[in-house]
Coordinates of N, CA and C in Angstrom, one line a residue:
X1189 N 130.3 118.2 112.5 CA 129.3 118.5 111.5 C 129.5 117.6 110.3
X1190 N 130.8 117.3 110.0 CA 131.0 116.4 108.8 C 130.5 115.0 109.0
X1191 N 130.7 114.5 110.3 CA 130.2 113.1 110.6 C 128.7 113.1 110.5
X1192 N 128.0 114.1 111.1 CA 126.6 114.2 111.0 C 126.1 114.2 109.6
X1193 N 126.7 115.0 108.8 CA 126.3 115.1 107.4 C 126.5 113.8 106.7
X1194 N 127.6 113.1 106.9 CA 127.8 111.8 106.3 C 126.8 110.8 106.7
X1195 N 126.4 110.8 108.0 CA 125.4 109.8 108.5 C 124.1 110.1 107.9
X1196 N 123.7 111.4 107.9 CA 122.4 111.7 107.3 C 122.3 111.4 105.8
X1197 N 123.4 111.7 105.1 CA 123.5 111.4 103.7 C 123.4 110.0 103.4
X1198 N 124.1 109.1 104.2 CA 124.0 107.7 104.0 C 122.7 107.1 104.3
X1199 N 122.1 107.6 105.4 CA 120.8 107.0 105.8 C 119.7 107.4 104.8
X1200 N 119.7 108.6 104.3 CA 118.7 109.0 103.3 C 119.0 108.2 102.0
X1201 N 120.2 108.1 101.7 CA 120.5 107.3 100.5 C 120.1 105.9 100.5
X1202 N 120.3 105.3 101.7 CA 119.8 103.9 101.8 C 118.3 103.8 101.8
X1203 N 117.6 104.7 102.5 CA 116.2 104.8 102.5 C 115.6 104.9 101.1
X1204 N 116.2 105.8 100.3 CA 115.7 106.1 98.9 C 116.0 104.9 98.0
X1205 N 117.2 104.3 98.2 CA 117.5 103.2 97.4 C 116.6 102.0 97.7
X1206 N 116.4 101.7 99.0 CA 115.5 100.6 99.3 C 114.1 100.8 98.8
X1207 N 113.5 102.0 99.0 CA 112.2 102.3 98.5 C 112.0 102.2 97.0
X1208 N 113.0 102.7 96.3 CA 112.9 102.6 94.8 C 113.1 101.2 94.3
X1209 N 114.1 100.5 94.9 CA 114.3 99.1 94.4 C 113.1 98.2 94.8
X1210 N 112.5 98.4 95.9 CA 111.4 97.6 96.3 C 110.2 97.9 95.4
X1211 N 110.1 99.1 94.8 CA 109.0 99.4 93.9 C 109.3 98.6 92.6
X1212 N 110.5 98.7 92.1 CA 110.8 98.1 90.8 C 110.9 96.6 90.8
X1213 N 111.4 96.0 91.9 CA 111.6 94.5 92.0 C 110.6 93.8 92.9
X1214 N 109.7 94.5 93.5 CA 108.6 94.0 94.3 C 109.1 93.0 95.4
X1215 N 110.1 93.3 96.1 CA 110.5 92.5 97.2 C 109.8 93.0 98.5
X1216 N 109.4 92.1 99.4 CA 108.7 92.4 100.6 C 107.2 92.6 100.3
X1217 N 106.4 92.5 101.3 CA 105.0 92.7 101.1 C 104.7 94.2 101.3
X1218 N 103.9 94.7 100.4 CA 103.4 96.1 100.6 C 102.0 96.0 101.1
X1219 N 101.7 96.8 102.2 CA 100.3 96.8 102.7 C 99.4 97.4 101.7
X1220 N 98.2 96.9 101.6 CA 97.2 97.5 100.7 C 96.6 98.8 101.3
X1221 N 96.6 99.8 100.5 CA 96.1 101.1 101.0 C 94.6 101.0 101.2
X1222 N 94.1 101.8 102.1 CA 92.7 101.8 102.4 C 92.2 103.3 102.4
X1223 N 90.9 103.5 102.2 CA 90.3 104.8 102.3 C 90.8 105.8 101.3
X1224 N 91.1 107.0 101.7 CA 91.6 108.0 100.8 C 92.9 107.7 100.2
X1225 N 93.8 107.0 100.9 CA 95.1 106.6 100.4 C 94.9 105.6 99.2
X1226 N 93.9 104.8 99.2 CA 93.6 103.9 98.1 C 93.2 104.7 96.9
X1227 N 92.4 105.7 97.1 CA 92.0 106.6 96.0 C 93.2 107.3 95.4
X1228 N 94.1 107.8 96.2 CA 95.3 108.5 95.7 C 96.2 107.5 94.9
X1229 N 96.4 106.4 95.5 CA 97.3 105.4 94.8 C 96.6 104.9 93.5
X1230 N 95.3 104.7 93.5 CA 94.6 104.3 92.2 C 94.8 105.4 91.2
X1231 N 94.8 106.7 91.6 CA 95.0 107.8 90.7 C 96.5 107.8 90.1
X1232 N 97.4 107.5 91.0 CA 98.8 107.4 90.6 C 99.0 106.3 89.6
X1233 N 98.4 105.1 89.9 CA 98.5 104.0 89.0 C 97.8 104.2 87.7
X1234 N 96.8 105.0 87.7 CA 96.0 105.2 86.4 C 96.8 106.1 85.5
X1235 N 97.7 106.9 86.0 CA 98.5 107.8 85.1 C 99.6 107.0 84.4
X1236 N 100.1 105.9 85.0 CA 101.1 105.0 84.4 C 102.5 105.6 84.3
X1237 N 102.7 106.8 84.7 CA 104.0 107.4 84.6 C 104.5 108.1 85.9
X1238 N 103.6 108.5 86.7 CA 104.1 109.3 87.9 C 104.9 108.5 88.8
X1239 N 104.5 107.3 89.2 CA 105.2 106.5 90.2 C 106.6 106.0 89.6
X1240 N 106.6 105.5 88.3 CA 107.9 105.2 87.8 C 108.9 106.3 87.7
X1241 N 108.4 107.5 87.4 CA 109.3 108.7 87.3 C 109.8 109.1 88.7
X1242 N 108.9 109.1 89.6 CA 109.2 109.5 91.0 C 110.2 108.5 91.6
X1243 N 110.0 107.2 91.4 CA 110.9 106.2 91.9 C 112.2 106.2 91.2
X1244 N 112.2 106.5 89.9 CA 113.5 106.6 89.2 C 114.3 107.8 89.7
X1245 N 113.7 108.9 90.0 CA 114.4 110.0 90.6 C 114.9 109.7 92.0
X1246 N 114.1 109.0 92.8 CA 114.5 108.5 94.1 C 115.7 107.6 94.0
X1247 N 115.7 106.7 93.0 CA 116.8 105.8 92.8 C 118.1 106.6 92.5
X1248 N 118.0 107.5 91.6 CA 119.2 108.3 91.2 C 119.7 109.2 92.3
X1249 N 118.8 109.8 93.1 CA 119.2 110.6 94.2 C 119.8 109.7 95.3
X1250 N 119.2 108.5 95.6 CA 119.8 107.6 96.5 C 121.2 107.2 96.2
X1251 N 121.4 106.8 94.9 CA 122.7 106.4 94.5 C 123.7 107.6 94.6
X1252 N 123.2 108.8 94.3 CA 124.0 110.0 94.4 C 124.5 110.2 95.8
X1253 N 123.5 110.1 96.8 CA 123.8 110.3 98.2 C 124.8 109.2 98.7
X1254 N 124.7 108.0 98.2 CA 125.5 106.9 98.7 C 127.0 107.1 98.1
X1255 N 127.1 107.5 96.9 CA 128.4 107.6 96.3 C 129.1 108.9 96.6
X1256 N 128.3 110.0 97.0 CA 128.9 111.2 97.3 C 129.1 112.1 96.1
X1257 N 128.5 111.8 95.0 CA 128.6 112.6 93.8 C 127.3 113.3 93.5
X1258 N 127.4 114.6 93.1 CA 126.3 115.4 92.7 C 125.3 115.5 93.8
X1259 N 125.8 115.7 95.1 CA 124.9 115.8 96.2 C 124.0 117.0 96.2
X1260 N 124.6 118.1 95.8 CA 123.8 119.4 95.8 C 122.6 119.4 94.9
X1261 N 122.8 119.0 93.7 CA 121.7 118.9 92.7 C 120.7 117.8 93.1
X1262 N 121.2 116.7 93.6 CA 120.3 115.6 94.0 C 119.4 116.1 95.2
X1263 N 120.0 116.8 96.1 CA 119.2 117.2 97.3 C 118.1 118.3 96.8
X1264 N 118.5 119.1 95.9 CA 117.5 120.1 95.4 C 116.4 119.4 94.6
X1265 N 116.8 118.4 93.7 CA 115.8 117.7 92.9 C 114.9 116.9 93.8
X1266 N 115.3 116.4 95.0 CA 114.6 115.6 95.9 C 113.5 116.4 96.7
X1267 N 113.7 117.7 96.8 CA 112.8 118.5 97.6 C 111.3 118.3 97.3
X1268 N 110.9 118.4 96.0 CA 109.4 118.2 95.8 C 108.9 116.8 96.1
X1269 N 109.8 115.8 95.8 CA 109.4 114.5 96.1 C 109.3 114.2 97.6
X1270 N 110.2 114.7 98.4 CA 110.2 114.5 99.8 C 109.1 115.3 100.5
X1271 N 108.8 116.5 99.9 CA 107.7 117.2 100.4 C 106.3 116.5 100.2
X1272 N 106.2 116.0 99.0 CA 104.9 115.3 98.7 C 104.8 114.0 99.5
X1273 N 105.9 113.3 99.8 CA 105.9 112.1 100.7 C 105.4 112.6 102.1
X1274 N 106.0 113.7 102.5 CA 105.6 114.2 103.9 C 104.1 114.5 103.9
X1275 N 103.6 115.3 102.9 CA 102.3 115.8 103.0 C 101.3 114.6 102.8
X1276 N 101.6 113.6 102.0 CA 100.7 112.5 101.8 C 100.6 111.7 103.1
X1277 N 101.8 111.6 103.8 CA 101.8 110.9 105.1 C 101.0 111.7 106.2
X1278 N 101.2 113.0 106.2 CA 100.5 113.8 107.2 C 99.0 113.7 107.0
X1279 N 98.5 113.9 105.8 CA 97.1 113.9 105.6 C 96.4 112.6 105.4
X1280 N 97.1 111.6 104.9 CA 96.4 110.3 104.6 C 96.9 109.1 105.4
X1281 N 98.1 109.1 105.8 CA 98.7 108.0 106.6 C 99.5 108.5 107.7
X1282 N 98.9 109.0 108.8 CA 99.6 109.6 109.9 C 100.7 108.7 110.6
X1283 N 100.5 107.4 110.5 CA 101.4 106.5 111.1 C 102.8 106.5 110.4
X1284 N 102.9 107.0 109.2 CA 104.2 107.1 108.5 C 104.8 108.5 108.5
X1285 N 104.2 109.4 109.3 CA 104.7 110.8 109.3 C 106.1 110.9 109.9
X1286 N 106.5 110.2 111.0 CA 107.9 110.3 111.5 C 109.0 110.0 110.5
X1287 N 108.8 109.0 109.7 CA 109.9 108.7 108.7 C 109.8 109.7 107.6
X1288 N 108.6 110.1 107.2 CA 108.5 111.1 106.1 C 109.1 112.4 106.5
X1289 N 108.9 112.8 107.8 CA 109.4 114.0 108.3 C 110.9 114.0 108.4
X1290 N 111.5 112.8 108.8 CA 112.9 112.6 108.9 C 113.5 112.7 107.5
X1291 N 112.9 112.2 106.5 CA 113.4 112.3 105.1 C 113.4 113.7 104.7
X1292 N 112.3 114.5 104.9 CA 112.2 115.8 104.5 C 113.2 116.7 105.2
X1293 N 113.3 116.6 106.5 CA 114.2 117.4 107.3 C 115.7 117.0 107.0
X1294 N 116.0 115.8 106.8 CA 117.3 115.4 106.4 C 117.7 115.9 105.1
X1295 N 116.7 116.0 104.1 CA 117.0 116.6 102.8 C 117.3 118.1 103.0
X1296 N 116.5 118.8 103.8 CA 116.8 120.2 104.0 C 118.1 120.4 104.7
X1297 N 118.5 119.5 105.6 CA 119.8 119.6 106.3 C 120.9 119.4 105.3
X1298 N 120.8 118.5 104.3 CA 121.8 118.3 103.3 C 121.9 119.5 102.4
X1299 N 120.8 120.1 102.1 CA 120.9 121.3 101.3 C 121.6 122.4 102.1
X1300 N 121.3 122.6 103.3 CA 121.9 123.6 104.2 C 123.4 123.4 104.3
X1301 N 123.8 122.1 104.5 CA 125.2 121.8 104.8 C 126.1 121.9 103.5
X1302 N 125.4 121.7 102.3 CA 126.1 121.8 101.1 C 125.9 123.1 100.3
X1303 N 125.3 124.0 100.9 CA 125.0 125.3 100.2 C 126.3 126.0 99.9

């Protein structure tokens, strides 16, 4: 169980770190959203604070998971973000649902193992 927890923690940490750093430093090409997803992303961009705050929390939680410090609080703080990522993917971008589901279930697994 310890090895599984370590693997899940590191994979989620790397995923969060990559997603947040690619937002801040713009490396790699991001596909242009279409349809309802474009409407949602335009709304997020119009607020000017939601995406930077969410990506900052992702960055801090990713660093926490990679270093092994403050895992419990980071996993709890990450629940609303990972749930929103899952729901946006389920309803607006079904092709991204497996990764979003893995992130959410991995987060729940980390909460369970560190309870």
